[in-house]
Short mmCIF file of C-alpha atoms and ligand atoms in Angstrom, two decimals:
data_model
loop_
_atom_site.label_atom_id
_atom_site.label_comp_id
_atom_site.label_asym_id
_atom_site.label_seq_id
_atom_site.Cartn_x
_atom_site.Cartn_y
_atom_site.Cartn_z
CA MET A 14 -24.10 -85.73 93.99
CA ASP A 15 -27.80 -85.10 94.59
CA LYS A 16 -28.29 -88.70 95.59
CA LEU A 17 -25.41 -88.51 98.06
CA GLU A 18 -26.84 -85.37 99.63
CA SER A 19 -30.33 -86.78 99.96
CA ASP A 20 -28.86 -89.96 101.48
CA PHE A 21 -27.01 -87.83 103.99
CA SER A 22 -30.08 -85.82 104.97
CA LYS A 23 -32.09 -89.04 105.21
CA GLU A 24 -29.46 -90.37 107.60
CA LEU A 25 -29.62 -87.16 109.64
CA LYS A 26 -33.37 -87.63 110.04
CA ILE A 27 -32.95 -90.80 112.06
CA ILE A 28 -31.07 -88.92 114.78
CA PRO A 29 -33.53 -88.70 117.69
CA TRP A 30 -34.58 -85.42 119.33
CA TRP A 31 -32.86 -86.20 122.64
CA SER A 32 -29.60 -86.39 120.77
CA TYR A 33 -30.00 -82.79 119.49
CA LEU A 34 -31.10 -81.68 122.95
CA LEU A 35 -28.09 -83.21 124.73
CA GLY A 36 -25.77 -81.88 122.02
CA SER A 37 -27.14 -78.33 122.44
CA ILE A 38 -26.84 -78.53 126.23
CA ALA A 39 -23.26 -79.78 125.93
CA PHE A 40 -22.45 -76.90 123.56
CA LEU A 41 -23.89 -74.32 125.97
CA CYS A 42 -22.04 -75.89 128.90
CA MET A 43 -18.76 -75.46 127.05
CA GLN A 44 -19.55 -71.77 126.44
CA PHE A 45 -20.13 -71.44 130.18
CA VAL A 46 -16.89 -73.24 131.01
CA PHE A 47 -14.73 -71.07 128.74
CA HIS A 48 -16.47 -67.73 129.26
CA VAL A 49 -17.51 -67.84 132.92
CA ALA A 50 -16.01 -70.69 134.91
CA ILE A 51 -12.49 -70.24 133.55
CA LEU A 52 -12.40 -66.61 134.73
CA HIS A 53 -12.87 -67.78 138.31
CA SER A 54 -10.59 -70.78 138.26
CA GLU A 55 -7.56 -69.39 136.40
CA LYS A 56 -5.41 -66.57 137.76
CA VAL A 57 -4.41 -65.55 134.24
CA PRO A 58 -7.25 -66.63 131.94
CA PRO A 59 -6.50 -66.94 128.21
CA PRO A 60 -7.49 -63.93 126.05
CA PRO A 61 -11.16 -63.72 124.93
CA ALA A 62 -10.40 -64.77 121.35
CA VAL A 63 -8.73 -67.98 122.51
CA ARG A 64 -11.56 -68.67 124.93
CA SER A 65 -14.19 -68.19 122.22
CA LEU A 66 -12.32 -70.51 119.90
CA LEU A 67 -11.90 -73.19 122.57
CA GLY A 68 -15.56 -72.87 123.54
CA VAL A 69 -16.79 -73.32 119.97
CA VAL A 70 -14.39 -76.17 119.12
CA THR A 71 -15.03 -78.22 122.27
CA GLY A 72 -18.75 -77.39 122.17
CA LEU A 73 -19.08 -78.57 118.57
CA ALA A 74 -17.05 -81.71 119.27
CA LEU A 75 -19.40 -82.62 122.13
CA ALA A 76 -22.50 -81.80 120.07
CA VAL A 77 -21.30 -84.07 117.26
CA TRP A 78 -20.53 -86.77 119.83
CA PHE A 79 -24.11 -86.69 121.12
CA MET A 80 -25.56 -86.69 117.61
CA LEU A 81 -23.46 -89.73 116.73
CA LEU A 82 -24.67 -91.38 119.91
CA GLY A 83 -28.29 -90.95 118.82
CA TYR A 84 -27.40 -92.07 115.30
CA VAL A 85 -25.79 -95.30 116.52
CA ASN A 86 -28.75 -95.91 118.85
CA ARG A 87 -31.20 -95.79 115.91
CA ASP A 88 -28.98 -97.14 113.15
CA ALA A 89 -28.12 -100.34 115.07
CA GLY A 90 -31.84 -101.16 115.17
CA ARG A 91 -32.16 -100.88 111.38
CA ARG A 92 -29.35 -103.38 110.97
CA GLY A 93 -30.56 -106.01 113.41
CA MET A 94 -27.79 -105.20 115.89
CA ASN A 95 -28.16 -104.88 119.66
CA ARG A 96 -29.09 -101.20 120.18
CA ALA A 97 -28.51 -101.08 123.93
CA LEU A 98 -25.16 -102.86 123.68
CA TRP A 99 -23.80 -100.61 120.92
CA THR A 100 -25.05 -97.43 122.60
CA PHE A 101 -23.29 -98.57 125.77
CA LEU A 102 -20.08 -99.45 123.92
CA VAL A 103 -19.74 -96.11 122.14
CA ILE A 104 -20.27 -94.35 125.48
CA ILE A 105 -17.64 -96.29 127.43
CA ILE A 106 -14.96 -96.59 124.71
CA PRO A 107 -13.09 -93.27 124.93
CA ASN A 108 -12.00 -90.77 122.25
CA GLY A 109 -14.73 -91.73 119.80
CA ILE A 110 -13.01 -95.03 119.07
CA GLY A 111 -16.28 -96.81 119.87
CA TYR A 112 -17.86 -95.02 116.88
CA ILE A 113 -15.04 -96.07 114.59
CA ILE A 114 -15.49 -99.69 115.71
CA TYR A 115 -19.23 -99.37 115.17
CA PHE A 116 -18.90 -98.07 111.60
CA ILE A 117 -16.44 -100.84 110.75
CA MET A 118 -18.49 -103.62 112.34
CA ARG A 119 -22.02 -102.58 111.45
CA LYS A 120 -24.06 -105.01 109.41
CA PRO A 121 -25.80 -104.11 106.14
CA MET A 122 -29.20 -102.50 106.40
CA GLN A 123 -32.05 -104.98 106.72
CA VAL A 124 -34.89 -105.06 104.22
CA PRO A 125 -38.47 -105.90 105.14
CA CYS A 126 -40.00 -109.08 103.69
CA PRO A 127 -42.70 -108.01 101.15
CA HIS A 128 -44.98 -110.81 102.39
CA CYS A 129 -44.80 -110.76 106.20
CA GLY A 130 -42.75 -107.64 107.02
CA ALA A 131 -40.07 -109.51 108.99
CA SER A 132 -36.61 -107.99 108.57
CA ALA A 133 -34.16 -109.89 106.41
CA GLU A 134 -30.57 -109.29 105.38
CA PRO A 135 -30.13 -107.96 101.83
CA GLY A 136 -28.26 -111.04 100.62
CA PHE A 137 -31.07 -113.40 101.58
CA THR A 138 -33.18 -114.92 98.81
CA TYR A 139 -35.97 -116.28 101.01
CA CYS A 140 -37.59 -114.89 104.14
CA THR A 141 -36.50 -116.75 107.29
CA LYS A 142 -39.89 -116.10 108.91
CA CYS A 143 -42.44 -117.05 106.24
CA GLY A 144 -40.26 -118.88 103.71
CA LYS A 145 -41.43 -116.86 100.70
CA ALA A 146 -39.08 -115.37 98.12
CA LEU A 147 -37.85 -111.90 99.13
CA LYS A 148 -37.31 -110.85 95.53
CA PRO A 149 -39.48 -111.81 92.58
CA SER A 150 -37.98 -114.40 90.27
CA CYS A 151 -38.76 -115.28 86.67
CA ALA A 152 -41.41 -117.96 86.30
CA SER A 153 -39.81 -119.49 83.20
CA CYS A 154 -36.06 -119.40 83.94
CA GLY A 155 -35.90 -118.65 87.67
CA ALA A 156 -33.59 -115.63 87.31
CA GLN A 157 -33.88 -113.07 90.07
CA MET A 158 -35.77 -109.91 89.13
CA ARG A 159 -36.20 -106.54 90.78
CA PRO A 160 -39.62 -105.72 92.21
CA GLY A 161 -41.61 -104.01 89.46
CA ASP A 162 -39.64 -105.44 86.52
CA ALA A 163 -42.08 -106.22 83.69
CA PHE A 164 -39.73 -108.53 81.80
CA CYS A 165 -37.09 -111.01 82.88
CA PRO A 166 -33.54 -109.58 82.55
CA SER A 167 -32.26 -113.04 81.65
CA CYS A 168 -34.70 -114.60 79.18
CA GLY A 169 -36.92 -111.65 78.27
CA LYS A 170 -40.22 -113.35 79.08
CA ALA A 171 -42.96 -111.19 80.54
CA ALA A 172 -43.10 -111.39 84.32
CA ALA A 173 -46.07 -113.18 85.88
CA PRO A 174 -48.23 -110.83 87.95
CA SER A 175 -46.87 -111.05 91.48
CA ALA A 176 -48.83 -113.30 93.81
ZN1 ZN B 220 -41.68 -113.15 105.25
ZN1 ZN B 221 -36.42 -115.56 82.78
#
C-alpha cells in the first residue's frame, strides 16, 4: 500500500504549476457563477445550499480536468509520445473522453540508456542510439541481469564488473 501511495504522489509531482493555477481559477470562477452571476440571471435562483453544492462539484470537476491536462502534457513526454498532439486531443475531445483514450493508448514509460542517456522502451535489450546493452547480462551464460546484481540469476557465476 505504501508503494502505491508513493507512486501516486510521485505522479502528482509531474503536474506542472500552470495546471494547478488554471484549476484554481476555474474553481473560483464556478463559485462566482453559482453565488453571484446566477442571482442576476435567474428570476428564482436555487436555494443557497444547492448553489454551494453545484459550485463545489462543478468547480472540483474543472480543477481535476486542468490537473489531468497538465498530467497528460508531461506524462506523454516521458513515454515518447507527441506532447502537443495529446494535449490538443484531450482538450478538443469532449466529456473527458480524450483522457480515457489517452490512458488506454499511452505507451510504457521510457527508460534512459545507462551509457548514452537516450530514451529507450522498457522491452528493448539494446540501445537504438549507441548500440550498447541496456541491461547487464551474464558474461558466462548471457542471461539478462538486473543492474547491481552481484551474481547471475541463471548460472550463479559472479558478475563481471560493469564496463
Ligand atoms: Zn545508448
Ligand atoms: Zn550466467
